[in-house]
Short mmCIF file of C-alpha atoms and ligand atoms in Angstrom, two decimals:
data_model
loop_
_atom_site.label_atom_id
_atom_site.label_comp_id
_atom_site.label_asym_id
_atom_site.label_seq_id
_atom_site.Cartn_x
_atom_site.Cartn_y
_atom_site.Cartn_z
CA UNK A 37 184.38 122.19 92.67
CA UNK A 38 180.51 121.36 92.26
CA UNK A 39 177.99 122.44 95.15
CA UNK A 40 174.58 120.92 95.30
CA UNK A 41 171.81 121.99 97.63
CA UNK A 42 169.09 119.95 98.15
CA UNK A 43 165.74 122.09 99.61
CA UNK A 44 163.34 119.53 101.35
CA UNK A 45 165.87 117.40 102.76
CA UNK A 46 164.58 115.53 105.87
CA UNK A 47 161.76 114.30 103.75
CA UNK A 48 160.52 111.03 102.37
CA UNK A 49 162.33 111.56 99.22
CA UNK A 50 164.86 114.47 100.50
CA UNK A 51 166.77 111.79 102.79
CA UNK A 52 167.77 109.45 100.31
CA UNK A 53 168.36 112.03 98.08
CA UNK A 54 171.05 113.71 100.04
CA UNK A 55 172.35 110.17 100.78
CA UNK A 56 172.91 109.65 96.91
CA UNK A 57 174.36 113.29 96.43
CA UNK A 58 176.64 112.37 99.44
CA UNK A 59 178.35 109.75 98.29
CA UNK A 60 178.53 110.73 94.53
CA UNK A 61 181.77 111.55 93.37
CA UNK A 62 180.53 114.42 91.30
CA UNK A 63 179.77 116.65 93.98
CA UNK A 64 182.56 118.75 96.53
CA UNK A 65 179.96 120.42 98.49
CA UNK A 66 176.55 119.43 99.69
CA UNK A 67 173.95 121.96 101.60
CA UNK A 68 171.02 120.58 102.95
CA UNK A 69 168.11 122.80 104.35
CA UNK A 70 164.61 122.12 105.12
CA UNK A 71 162.20 123.34 107.77
CA UNK A 72 162.92 120.80 110.49
CA UNK A 73 165.40 117.95 111.21
CA UNK A 74 168.04 119.12 108.76
CA UNK A 75 170.90 119.23 111.47
CA UNK A 76 170.51 115.56 112.16
CA UNK A 77 169.99 114.80 108.75
CA UNK A 78 173.32 116.12 108.07
CA UNK A 79 175.41 114.59 111.08
CA UNK A 80 174.10 111.30 110.20
CA UNK A 81 175.53 111.50 106.42
CA UNK A 82 178.73 113.51 107.71
CA UNK A 83 179.79 110.26 109.26
CA UNK A 84 180.01 108.77 105.95
CA UNK A 85 183.71 109.12 104.53
CA UNK A 86 183.02 109.97 100.89
CA UNK A 87 184.17 113.07 98.95
CA UNK A 88 181.46 115.67 99.42
CA UNK A 89 181.27 118.02 102.56
CA UNK A 90 177.94 118.34 103.94
CA UNK A 91 176.30 120.98 106.09
CA UNK A 92 172.77 121.16 107.33
CA UNK A 93 170.47 124.92 107.67
CA UNK A 94 167.44 124.21 109.35
CA UNK A 95 164.44 127.11 109.67
CA UNK A 96 164.02 128.95 112.90
CA UNK A 97 162.41 126.56 115.41
CA UNK A 98 158.37 126.56 114.70
CA UNK A 99 158.88 128.33 111.33
CA UNK A 100 157.21 125.79 109.21
CA UNK A 101 156.33 128.46 106.47
CA UNK A 102 160.18 129.45 106.20
CA UNK A 103 159.30 133.22 106.50
CA UNK A 104 161.24 134.73 109.40
CA UNK A 105 164.94 136.38 109.10
CA UNK A 106 166.74 133.44 110.62
CA UNK A 107 165.17 131.41 108.10
CA UNK A 108 166.22 133.92 105.64
CA UNK A 109 169.65 133.51 106.44
CA UNK A 110 170.21 129.91 106.72
CA UNK A 111 168.60 129.78 103.40
CA UNK A 112 171.06 132.28 102.60
CA UNK A 113 174.02 130.06 103.86
CA UNK A 114 172.61 126.78 102.24
CA UNK A 115 172.59 128.37 98.69
CA UNK A 116 175.05 130.99 98.17
CA UNK A 117 177.66 129.53 95.74
CA UNK A 118 175.23 126.82 94.56
CA UNK A 119 175.65 125.06 91.40
CA UNK A 120 172.57 122.91 91.24
CA UNK A 121 169.64 123.18 93.71
CA UNK A 122 167.21 120.29 93.77
CA UNK A 123 163.80 120.70 95.16
CA UNK A 124 161.86 117.90 96.86
CA UNK A 125 160.36 120.23 99.12
CA UNK A 126 156.42 119.96 99.94
CA UNK A 127 154.17 118.22 102.29
CA UNK A 128 151.92 114.80 101.75
CA UNK A 129 148.25 115.16 101.31
CA UNK A 130 146.72 114.78 104.67
CA UNK A 131 143.13 113.55 105.61
CA UNK A 132 140.46 116.32 104.43
CA UNK A 133 142.73 117.78 102.35
CA UNK A 134 141.78 118.98 98.71
CA UNK A 135 144.02 118.52 95.82
CA UNK A 136 143.46 122.17 95.52
CA UNK A 137 144.45 122.94 99.11
CA UNK A 138 147.81 120.98 98.62
CA UNK A 139 148.26 122.76 95.47
CA UNK A 140 148.34 126.12 97.41
CA UNK A 141 150.59 124.76 100.17
CA UNK A 142 153.38 123.22 97.59
CA UNK A 143 153.04 126.14 95.36
CA UNK A 144 153.73 128.66 98.06
CA UNK A 145 156.55 126.59 99.12
CA UNK A 146 158.10 126.15 95.84
CA UNK A 147 157.41 130.23 95.39
CA UNK A 148 159.34 130.80 98.49
CA UNK A 149 162.45 128.76 98.04
CA UNK A 150 162.88 130.13 94.24
CA UNK A 151 162.92 133.49 95.30
CA UNK A 152 165.77 132.64 98.04
CA UNK A 153 167.44 130.49 94.81
CA UNK A 154 166.95 134.10 92.60
CA UNK A 155 168.65 136.16 95.48
CA UNK A 156 171.27 134.11 96.56
CA UNK A 157 172.13 131.36 93.53
CA UNK A 158 170.72 133.51 90.36
CA UNK A 159 172.58 131.20 88.25
CA UNK A 160 172.43 127.95 89.45
CA UNK A 161 170.83 125.15 87.43
CA UNK A 162 167.24 124.32 89.50
CA UNK A 163 165.68 121.34 89.40
CA UNK A 164 162.02 121.42 90.71
CA UNK A 165 160.48 117.70 92.03
CA UNK A 166 157.99 119.37 94.24
CA UNK A 167 154.66 118.09 92.55
CA UNK A 168 152.57 119.19 90.71
CA UNK A 169 155.82 119.49 88.37
CA UNK A 170 153.16 120.64 85.47
CA UNK A 171 152.25 123.84 87.58
CA UNK A 172 155.17 124.41 89.99
CA UNK A 173 158.02 124.82 86.99
CA UNK A 174 155.59 127.62 85.52
CA UNK A 175 155.40 129.31 89.07
CA UNK A 176 159.19 128.91 89.54
CA UNK A 177 159.83 130.33 85.80
CA UNK A 178 157.39 133.41 86.81
CA UNK A 179 159.27 133.92 89.80
CA UNK A 180 162.90 134.29 88.33
CA UNK A 181 161.31 136.45 85.45
CA UNK A 182 159.84 138.90 87.64
CA UNK A 183 163.35 138.86 89.85
CA UNK A 184 165.10 139.29 86.46
CA UNK A 185 167.11 136.51 86.68
CA UNK A 186 165.45 133.41 84.57
CA UNK A 187 167.69 131.34 82.85
CA UNK A 188 165.20 128.99 80.95
CA UNK A 189 168.37 126.60 80.26
CA UNK A 190 168.64 126.27 83.57
CA UNK A 191 165.27 125.33 84.96
CA UNK A 192 164.29 121.71 84.99
CA UNK A 193 161.02 119.78 85.56
CA UNK A 194 162.16 116.70 86.86
CA UNK A 195 160.22 113.98 85.11
CA UNK A 196 163.25 111.10 85.04
CA UNK A 197 160.96 108.86 87.40
CA UNK A 198 158.62 108.44 84.26
CA UNK A 199 161.48 107.20 82.20
CA UNK A 200 163.08 104.74 84.88
CA UNK A 201 159.31 103.34 85.38
CA UNK A 202 159.01 103.10 81.22
CA UNK A 203 162.63 101.74 81.38
CA UNK A 204 161.86 99.21 83.71
CA UNK A 205 158.11 98.11 83.09
CA UNK A 206 159.26 97.46 79.17
CA UNK A 207 161.97 95.06 80.56
CA UNK A 208 159.21 93.38 82.82
CA UNK A 209 157.08 92.47 79.46
CA UNK A 210 160.20 91.11 77.64
CA UNK A 211 161.87 89.62 80.82
CA UNK A 212 165.11 91.20 79.87
CA UNK A 213 165.36 93.22 83.20
CA UNK A 214 168.57 94.49 83.45
CA UNK A 215 170.61 92.75 80.73
CA UNK A 216 170.57 96.38 78.88
CA UNK A 217 170.07 99.35 79.09
CA UNK A 218 167.26 100.70 76.84
CA UNK A 219 166.52 104.38 76.50
CA UNK A 220 162.79 105.19 76.31
CA UNK A 221 162.02 109.21 75.70
CA UNK A 222 158.95 109.87 77.80
CA UNK A 223 157.66 113.26 76.68
CA UNK A 224 154.65 115.90 77.77
CA UNK A 225 153.93 116.33 81.53
CA UNK A 226 154.45 114.47 85.00
CA UNK A 227 151.26 113.46 85.92
CA UNK A 228 148.54 110.91 84.53
CA UNK A 229 147.43 111.05 81.15
CA UNK A 230 149.92 114.18 80.75
CA UNK A 231 152.83 111.68 80.39
CA UNK A 232 153.36 110.15 77.01
CA UNK A 233 156.03 107.35 76.89
CA UNK A 234 157.59 106.78 73.14
CA UNK A 235 157.90 102.95 72.69
CA UNK A 236 158.34 103.78 69.23
CA UNK A 237 161.67 105.74 69.32
CA UNK A 238 162.97 103.18 72.29
CA UNK A 239 166.67 102.40 71.41
CA UNK A 240 167.51 99.58 70.82
CA UNK A 241 164.10 99.10 69.55
CA UNK A 242 161.70 96.93 71.65
CA UNK A 243 158.98 94.53 70.85
CA UNK A 244 155.64 95.42 73.06
CA UNK A 245 152.89 92.72 72.01
CA UNK A 246 149.92 94.95 70.44
CA UNK A 247 147.61 93.80 72.94
CA UNK A 248 149.80 94.78 76.19
CA UNK A 249 150.68 98.43 74.66
CA UNK A 250 147.43 100.22 76.58
CA UNK A 251 148.49 98.61 79.89
CA UNK A 252 152.42 99.40 79.31
CA UNK A 253 151.21 103.23 78.80
CA UNK A 254 148.88 103.35 81.62
CA UNK A 255 151.41 101.67 84.24
CA UNK A 256 153.50 104.43 83.05
CA UNK A 257 151.40 107.07 83.54
CA UNK A 258 149.55 105.67 86.53
CA UNK A 259 152.54 103.91 88.09
CA UNK A 260 152.68 106.62 91.33
CA UNK A 261 149.54 105.09 92.20
CA UNK A 262 150.76 101.65 92.38
CA UNK A 263 153.23 102.55 95.44
CA UNK A 264 150.77 105.11 97.04
CA UNK A 265 148.14 102.13 97.22
CA UNK A 266 151.16 99.66 98.27
CA UNK A 267 152.20 102.09 101.02
CA UNK A 268 148.27 102.09 101.97
CA UNK A 269 147.89 105.57 103.07
CA UNK A 270 151.25 106.26 104.36
CA UNK A 271 152.75 108.25 101.34
CA UNK A 272 153.84 108.15 97.56
CA UNK A 273 157.03 107.53 95.78
CA UNK A 274 160.21 108.48 97.64
CA UNK A 275 162.71 105.84 96.87
CA UNK A 276 162.65 105.64 93.02
CA UNK A 277 162.21 109.45 92.94
CA UNK A 278 164.90 110.06 94.76
CA UNK A 279 166.94 108.00 92.77
CA UNK A 280 165.62 109.23 89.68
CA UNK A 281 166.25 112.77 90.67
CA UNK A 282 169.82 112.04 91.95
CA UNK A 283 170.11 110.02 88.03
CA UNK A 284 169.03 113.33 86.77
CA UNK A 285 170.91 115.76 89.17
CA UNK A 286 174.41 113.79 87.96
CA UNK A 287 173.61 114.07 84.14
CA UNK A 288 173.15 117.87 84.76
CA UNK A 289 176.64 118.02 86.79
CA UNK A 290 178.46 115.88 84.38
CA UNK A 291 177.54 118.00 81.42
CA UNK A 292 178.39 121.23 83.64
CA UNK A 293 182.10 119.74 83.70
CA UNK A 294 182.27 119.28 79.92
CA UNK A 295 181.03 115.67 79.09
CA UNK A 296 179.50 115.26 75.76
CA UNK A 297 176.30 113.59 74.34
CA UNK A 298 174.11 113.58 77.22
CA UNK A 299 170.53 113.87 76.40
CA UNK A 300 167.76 113.60 79.02
CA UNK A 301 164.07 114.08 79.06
CA UNK A 302 162.78 116.85 81.17
CA UNK A 303 160.14 119.49 81.36
CA UNK A 304 161.32 122.91 79.97
CA UNK A 305 160.27 125.93 78.98
CA UNK A 306 160.00 125.64 75.23
CA UNK A 307 160.14 129.31 73.96
CA UNK A 308 163.74 130.05 76.06
CA UNK A 309 165.46 127.12 74.93
CA UNK A 310 167.28 126.09 71.56
CA UNK A 311 164.89 124.38 69.30
CA UNK A 312 162.04 124.55 71.51
CA UNK A 313 160.08 127.29 69.86
CA UNK A 314 159.07 125.35 67.21
CA UNK A 315 157.40 122.52 69.70
CA UNK A 316 155.85 125.47 71.09
CA UNK A 317 154.27 126.33 68.20
CA UNK A 318 153.50 122.32 67.31
CA UNK A 319 152.40 121.82 70.72
CA UNK A 320 150.26 125.22 71.46
CA UNK A 321 151.85 124.98 75.37
CA UNK A 322 155.03 126.77 76.45
CA UNK A 323 156.07 123.81 79.04
CA UNK A 324 156.87 119.99 77.81
CA UNK A 325 158.82 117.63 78.74
CA UNK A 326 161.31 116.44 75.60
CA UNK A 327 164.61 115.11 75.29
CA UNK A 328 167.04 118.00 76.00
CA UNK A 329 170.73 117.92 74.96
CA UNK A 330 172.31 119.01 77.79
CA UNK A 331 175.98 121.02 77.82
CA UNK A 332 177.93 123.07 80.36
CA UNK A 333 175.40 125.90 80.69
CA UNK A 334 172.27 124.01 80.75
CA UNK A 335 169.86 122.69 77.71
CA UNK A 336 171.93 123.19 74.41
CA UNK A 337 169.08 121.98 72.33
CA UNK A 338 165.39 120.32 72.84
CA UNK A 339 165.18 117.67 70.38
CA UNK A 340 161.41 117.46 68.65
CA UNK A 341 160.36 113.62 68.94
CA UNK A 342 156.96 114.87 67.60
CA UNK A 343 157.17 114.09 63.73
CA UNK A 344 158.55 110.79 64.82
CA UNK A 345 155.63 109.70 66.98
CA UNK A 346 153.41 106.79 65.19
CA UNK A 347 149.52 107.92 65.04
CA UNK A 348 148.87 105.85 68.50
CA UNK A 349 151.43 108.17 70.12
CA UNK A 350 150.11 111.47 68.48
CA UNK A 351 146.58 110.81 70.20
CA UNK A 352 148.32 110.34 73.36
CA UNK A 353 150.44 113.70 72.75
CA UNK A 354 146.97 115.50 71.71
CA UNK A 355 145.55 113.78 75.27
CA UNK A 356 148.50 115.31 76.77
CA UNK A 357 148.50 118.89 75.88
CA UNK A 358 144.85 119.00 77.12
CA UNK A 359 145.86 118.33 80.45
CA UNK A 360 148.65 120.21 80.28
CA UNK A 361 147.43 123.70 79.27
CA UNK A 362 145.34 123.80 82.35
CA UNK A 363 148.23 122.81 84.85
CA UNK A 364 150.53 125.34 83.19
CA UNK A 365 147.72 127.83 83.64
CA UNK A 366 147.01 127.06 87.12
CA UNK A 367 150.78 127.59 87.93
CA UNK A 368 151.37 130.95 86.10
CA UNK A 369 148.07 132.46 87.44
CA UNK A 370 149.07 131.19 90.72
CA UNK A 371 152.49 133.07 90.52
CA UNK A 372 151.18 136.10 89.26
CA UNK A 373 148.30 136.74 92.01
N1 APR B 156 161.21 124.86 102.79
C1 APR B 156 162.11 123.32 102.93
N2 APR B 156 161.52 122.79 103.10
C2 APR B 156 160.21 122.48 103.15
C3 APR B 156 159.46 123.47 103.40
C4 APR B 156 160.03 125.13 103.17
N3 APR B 156 158.85 125.67 103.08
N4 APR B 156 158.03 123.06 103.43
C5 APR B 156 158.08 121.58 103.81
N5 APR B 156 159.29 120.96 103.75
C6 APR B 156 159.97 120.08 103.58
C7 APR B 156 159.46 119.03 104.87
O1 APR B 156 159.68 119.64 105.96
C8 APR B 156 159.71 117.86 104.56
O2 APR B 156 160.87 117.19 105.09
O3 APR B 156 159.66 118.77 102.47
C9 APR B 156 160.08 117.63 102.72
C10 APR B 156 158.74 116.88 102.22
O4 APR B 156 159.16 115.51 102.43
P1 APR B 156 157.75 114.53 102.53
O5 APR B 156 156.53 115.09 103.32
O6 APR B 156 158.22 113.31 103.20
O7 APR B 156 157.18 114.60 101.06
P2 APR B 156 157.95 113.75 100.02
O8 APR B 156 157.33 112.34 100.03
O9 APR B 156 159.49 113.82 100.10
O10 APR B 156 157.51 114.48 98.79
C11 APR B 156 157.65 115.79 98.46
O11 APR B 156 157.82 115.66 95.96
O12 APR B 156 157.08 114.20 94.47
C12 APR B 156 156.61 115.09 95.21
O13 APR B 156 154.28 115.28 95.68
C13 APR B 156 155.58 115.36 96.34
O14 APR B 156 155.26 117.54 96.35
C14 APR B 156 155.81 116.31 97.13
C15 APR B 156 157.39 116.11 97.34
#
């Protein structure tokens, strides 16, 4: 029996993600939590006749920070017994809000939700979607460490949308969309220049004309901006993010159930996962997205893609590391405040 929980289930990402979880054949119990609207989302989805039994839990009315006793008990009921927790909770940037303001709000939301996970489902796999992932994952790790329940093999920053974009955009160039699955490792972080697609390691190999490579890499790194612009200020990627989050969650669950050979790039705490120590030494950072072999207890091995990267990609990796150092430090110092 697998219980999945979505925290932030009423949002732009949360709702389609909850829909996908509801129709998944791998999930038996699905709990939704949000500070608003979750009973409605759960009632709506409950009319779909599928395997997962769904329940919605909501914060006390008006408790937007999710801090009252009543809210605590809603979190407890949602999270107890969870095997997998997926977190797309957050706030979108509003006019007049700086990136720092947004960071502080989302960082506090993630901190509060991870504290609840530490209390009510300390053994669950935790999949963090809330941005900025490069900082929210270090925050989550610090909170779990403080609570004495940190299992680095089970804390994942979801970077699958970068992989999905790399797969899709490369097929835009070759004109072969959907004819075959192409596997492209995307490593580093989850924003802008910290994202490094390794097209040289695509399987099967892809032929990218050299004059198109810069633009392709840039499109993967800044693909989110295309969506923000097209939505004309009304939001960022939600549907493709929900798809990517779900795809990753299903991989984690399949591996939990014993399926072998599943490898997914994900942002992990390197010193805590087998094979990660060496990558941490080479990069000089403790958090990095690398292709990870998944198993019943989470990350079984972090694969090191650095040695096989070509010179062009090595430069991108160096750039990514610079940005990541600052992002990670921001997260760790927020959590320690
Ligand atoms: N606990 C639970 N849910 C919360 C909390 C909280 N403390 N605070 C906010 N939420 C909920 C909101 O009520 C909302 O339903 O999180 C949801 C966020 O949804 P949207 O505002 O629509 O944002 P969305 O586009 O889904 O993005 C969410 O994911 O990719 C990231 O950058 C994105 O950090 C952002 C997050």
